DNA sequence: ATGATTTGACCATG
DNA sequence: CATGGTCAAATCAT
């Protein structure tokens, strides 16, 4: 199946148009909302999920575009853009052989057999993002060529619901603090949050994803995805980061975008 | 008392 | 043998 050379470009255009249209819808919703009276609490309540959904779509479109821009083989569109989340955990990187799959799953229970799936997705962030799931730390390690500890987390529901999701958090630089969070596997547990505000599904696909998030938020209440959450991973203390500092850093630091050329700035 | 974190040991992989 | 992912007992927090 040959791709026409313009496929990638067209896909980017489509994603941008989609993002534009969704942003317009969002604008309409917001304008309409501001025209209603403040006593209209009921309406406000019904608008909120719609707004969240639209925001998610916009972000998804932009992310898709960035991913398309970021891939060498721009024609291999379907491999990189974000579609629906896969229903189950796949074998390592799809190109892995059946044998590799078998040995992975066979080894899953044994202690010390640690062949991993490819990362499901990955983020770089100046803060430790709440992602809406309850994580439990099960280990930490100083790794080769890394100045800082790497922490290992599994889903709290690993045993009660058999949820296979794990993540690693690696601090990659000191000033400003930057954390790389790598997720493995997908949650099949029932989490306390609605799917609308989960980050993961929007960014899930068969192949690994690399995103770079920068947030200027400084309080837990301000986290984009914290919502009414009470059971997520406890956050380490963090420093206050100035806006201009972040921007400057995005522009000047190249190694912090090691895996991605793009810093997505989520200012809520 | 219960659940989360810390930390050294364990062990498969290359 | 070095490395990195996981286990589990000890410890901490609530």
XYZ file of C-alpha atoms (C1' of nucleotides) in Angstrom:
296
model
C 0.000 0.000 0.000
C 1.763 3.085 -1.194
C 1.108 6.421 0.343
C 0.981 9.477 -1.759
C 3.594 11.995 -0.777
C 0.949 14.493 0.303
C -0.729 12.208 2.792
C 1.114 13.487 5.818
C 0.583 17.080 4.897
C -3.084 16.500 4.260
C -3.421 14.728 7.571
C -1.831 17.689 9.309
C -4.171 20.068 7.541
C -7.116 17.948 8.558
C -5.973 17.881 12.161
C -5.487 21.647 12.197
C -8.879 22.238 10.622
C -10.443 19.871 13.108
C -8.734 21.693 15.944
C -9.880 25.021 14.550
C -13.475 23.876 14.239
C -13.489 22.425 17.707
C -11.995 25.625 19.110
C -14.785 27.573 17.406
C -17.379 25.292 18.959
C -15.723 25.842 22.294
C -15.828 29.576 21.769
C -19.513 29.376 20.948
C -20.210 27.418 24.085
C -18.247 29.876 26.191
C -19.898 32.920 24.617
C -23.296 31.380 25.115
C -22.417 30.605 28.688
C -21.297 34.148 29.437
C -24.615 35.441 28.103
C -26.613 33.381 30.542
C -27.354 34.534 34.035
C -25.297 33.395 36.935
C -28.298 31.753 38.551
C -28.346 29.276 35.704
C -26.439 26.736 37.684
C -28.102 23.772 36.017
C -27.082 24.870 32.561
C -23.577 25.515 33.731
C -23.385 22.009 35.046
C -24.404 20.543 31.715
C -21.971 22.718 29.803
C -18.940 21.695 31.799
C -18.525 18.186 30.331
C -19.011 19.580 26.844
C -16.316 22.156 27.399
C -13.949 19.529 28.724
C -14.644 17.328 25.738
C -14.009 20.171 23.308
C -10.787 21.141 25.030
C -9.679 17.559 24.850
C -10.442 17.427 21.130
C -8.513 20.612 20.471
C -5.518 19.337 22.391
C -5.777 16.040 20.575
C -5.740 17.725 17.189
C -2.758 19.849 18.077
C -0.951 16.870 19.492
C -1.632 14.860 16.364
C -0.268 17.656 14.239
C 2.823 17.929 16.364
C 3.341 14.212 16.241
C 3.018 14.289 12.488
C 5.529 17.070 12.300
C 7.768 15.229 14.667
C 7.960 11.972 12.801
C 10.538 11.274 10.164
C 8.244 9.240 8.021
C 5.491 11.729 7.601
C 3.548 9.449 5.305
C 3.071 6.858 7.957
C 0.161 8.798 9.283
C -1.920 6.156 10.973
C 0.995 5.013 13.037
C 1.411 8.321 14.770
C -1.903 10.031 15.052
C -4.145 9.502 17.997
C -7.217 7.432 17.455
C -9.252 5.463 19.946
C -7.437 3.888 22.782
C -6.618 0.235 22.230
C -8.726 -2.110 24.274
C -5.909 -4.150 25.681
C -2.211 -4.145 26.243
C -0.318 -5.127 23.166
C 2.862 -7.095 22.878
C 6.093 -5.152 22.866
C 6.009 -2.561 20.127
C 3.913 -4.610 17.719
C 7.029 -5.495 15.763
C 7.899 -7.843 18.629
C 7.663 -11.489 17.727
C 5.119 -13.887 19.146
C 7.960 -15.439 21.021
C 8.824 -12.189 22.655
C 5.190 -11.792 23.632
C 5.016 -15.248 25.083
C 8.150 -14.874 27.084
C 6.956 -11.535 28.337
C 3.649 -12.780 29.572
C 5.025 -16.030 30.796
C 7.632 -14.164 32.750
C 5.171 -11.679 34.099
C 4.661 -13.475 37.380
C 8.187 -14.499 38.027
C 10.302 -12.261 40.096
C 13.151 -10.715 38.223
C 11.888 -11.290 34.734
C 11.492 -7.780 33.640
C 11.127 -7.633 29.937
C 8.880 -4.648 29.458
C 6.289 -3.616 26.983
C 7.243 -0.572 24.993
C 6.157 2.609 26.697
C 2.537 3.407 26.083
C 3.271 7.068 26.268
C 5.615 9.496 27.834
C 5.555 13.054 29.078
C 8.113 15.588 30.130
C 6.886 17.974 32.737
C 8.231 20.595 35.060
C 5.829 19.358 37.688
C 4.529 15.962 38.620
C 1.213 15.881 36.851
C -1.827 14.336 38.380
C -3.091 11.978 35.753
C -6.249 10.885 37.464
C -5.108 7.443 38.485
C -4.136 6.116 41.845
C -0.524 5.005 41.824
C 1.482 3.152 44.379
C 5.221 3.443 44.520
C 6.946 0.090 44.630
C 10.552 0.957 44.141
C 13.162 3.482 43.242
C 16.568 3.183 41.752
C 19.530 5.204 40.730
C 20.208 4.343 37.129
C 23.246 4.563 34.966
C 23.781 7.916 33.264
C 21.098 9.499 35.396
C 21.782 12.021 38.087
C 18.515 11.449 39.867
C 16.492 8.583 41.223
C 13.968 6.831 39.069
C 10.748 5.945 40.825
C 8.569 2.994 39.941
C 4.823 3.072 40.344
C 2.085 0.538 39.747
C -1.632 1.027 39.705
C -3.154 0.779 43.180
C -5.696 -1.623 41.691
C -3.085 -4.071 40.446
C -4.256 -6.771 42.800
C -7.908 -5.985 43.463
C -8.712 -5.384 39.791
C -5.709 -6.852 38.040
C -4.774 -3.538 36.495
C -1.454 -3.882 34.653
C -0.594 -0.196 34.319
C 2.744 0.992 35.624
C 4.741 4.136 35.293
C 8.237 5.385 35.893
C 9.108 8.872 36.957
C 12.612 10.021 36.206
C 13.811 13.416 37.248
C 15.898 14.615 34.363
C 17.126 17.983 35.499
C 17.392 20.090 38.583
C 16.799 23.709 37.658
C 14.101 24.072 36.631
C 12.949 20.663 37.815
C 11.918 18.422 34.998
C 10.391 14.988 35.252
C 9.979 12.410 32.553
C 7.046 10.130 33.209
C 6.843 6.949 31.198
C 3.664 4.932 31.223
C 3.505 1.231 30.492
C 0.338 -0.657 29.768
C -3.206 0.603 30.046
C -5.554 0.837 32.954
C -8.376 -1.644 33.018
C -9.369 -0.642 36.506
C -12.310 1.479 37.478
C -10.862 4.795 38.429
C -12.462 7.532 40.450
C -12.443 10.025 37.601
C -14.594 10.302 34.524
C -12.901 9.395 31.234
C -13.275 12.960 30.015
C -10.486 14.178 32.176
C -8.107 11.286 31.890
C -5.083 12.242 29.903
C -4.047 8.838 28.837
C -6.822 7.708 26.490
C -6.474 10.785 24.374
C -2.828 10.058 23.787
C -2.940 6.322 23.539
C -2.088 4.471 20.406
C -0.273 1.370 19.362
C 3.084 3.040 19.221
C 4.890 4.986 21.819
C 4.210 8.668 22.205
C 6.460 11.369 23.382
C 4.951 14.569 24.601
C 6.434 17.465 26.408
C 4.273 19.255 28.895
C 5.123 22.431 30.649
C 2.915 23.744 33.349
C 3.230 26.909 35.300
C 0.869 25.839 38.006
C 2.184 25.860 41.471
C -0.524 24.541 43.723
C -2.136 21.165 43.840
C -5.573 22.699 43.451
C -4.433 24.205 40.202
C -3.468 20.999 38.494
C -5.295 20.595 35.255
C -6.365 17.078 35.933
C -6.662 17.011 39.652
C -10.392 17.680 39.752
C -12.020 16.170 42.821
C -9.305 13.657 43.141
C -8.251 12.396 46.506
C -6.335 9.206 45.998
C -3.585 9.924 43.550
C 0.095 9.644 44.038
C 1.405 11.981 46.647
C 3.389 14.733 45.060
C 6.860 15.692 46.043
C 7.369 19.240 47.140
C 8.109 21.505 44.269
C 9.429 24.915 43.637
C 7.534 27.927 42.415
C 8.330 28.568 38.792
C 7.980 31.922 37.138
C 6.164 32.130 33.830
C 8.933 33.959 32.040
C 11.387 31.470 33.394
C 9.475 28.648 31.746
C 9.194 30.396 28.434
C 12.837 31.247 28.417
C 13.679 27.728 29.216
C 11.516 26.327 26.501
C 13.310 28.422 24.006
C 16.813 27.894 25.177
C 16.985 24.382 26.514
C 17.410 21.779 23.856
C 18.241 18.699 25.857
C 15.100 18.922 27.888
C 13.201 18.339 24.717
C 15.442 15.415 24.097
C 12.699 13.235 22.691
C 10.463 15.879 21.306
C 11.094 19.092 19.543
C 7.955 20.639 20.911
C 7.045 21.964 24.289
C 3.317 22.086 24.804
C 2.430 24.866 27.117
C -0.669 24.122 29.099
C -1.682 27.238 30.889
C -4.974 26.772 32.605
C -5.203 -0.874 62.321
C -4.578 -0.035 57.744
C -2.436 1.514 53.745
C 1.596 3.846 51.604
C 6.578 4.409 51.179
C 11.383 3.080 51.739
C 15.056 0.203 50.842
C 17.960 -3.773 50.211
C 17.638 -8.159 48.043
C 16.441 -10.844 44.188
C 16.771 -12.195 39.465
C 16.256 -12.072 34.134
C 18.535 -10.031 30.448
C 22.270 -8.769 27.505
C 28.974 -9.309 35.588
C 26.378 -4.908 35.279
C 22.012 -3.189 34.837
C 17.314 -2.272 35.747
C 12.598 -3.887 37.152
C 10.248 -6.013 40.963
C 9.477 -8.016 45.547
C 8.677 -7.775 50.294
C 9.951 -6.708 55.098
C 10.482 -2.732 57.778
C 9.057 1.668 58.583
C 6.116 5.661 58.306
C 1.692 8.238 58.058
C -3.066 8.613 58.874
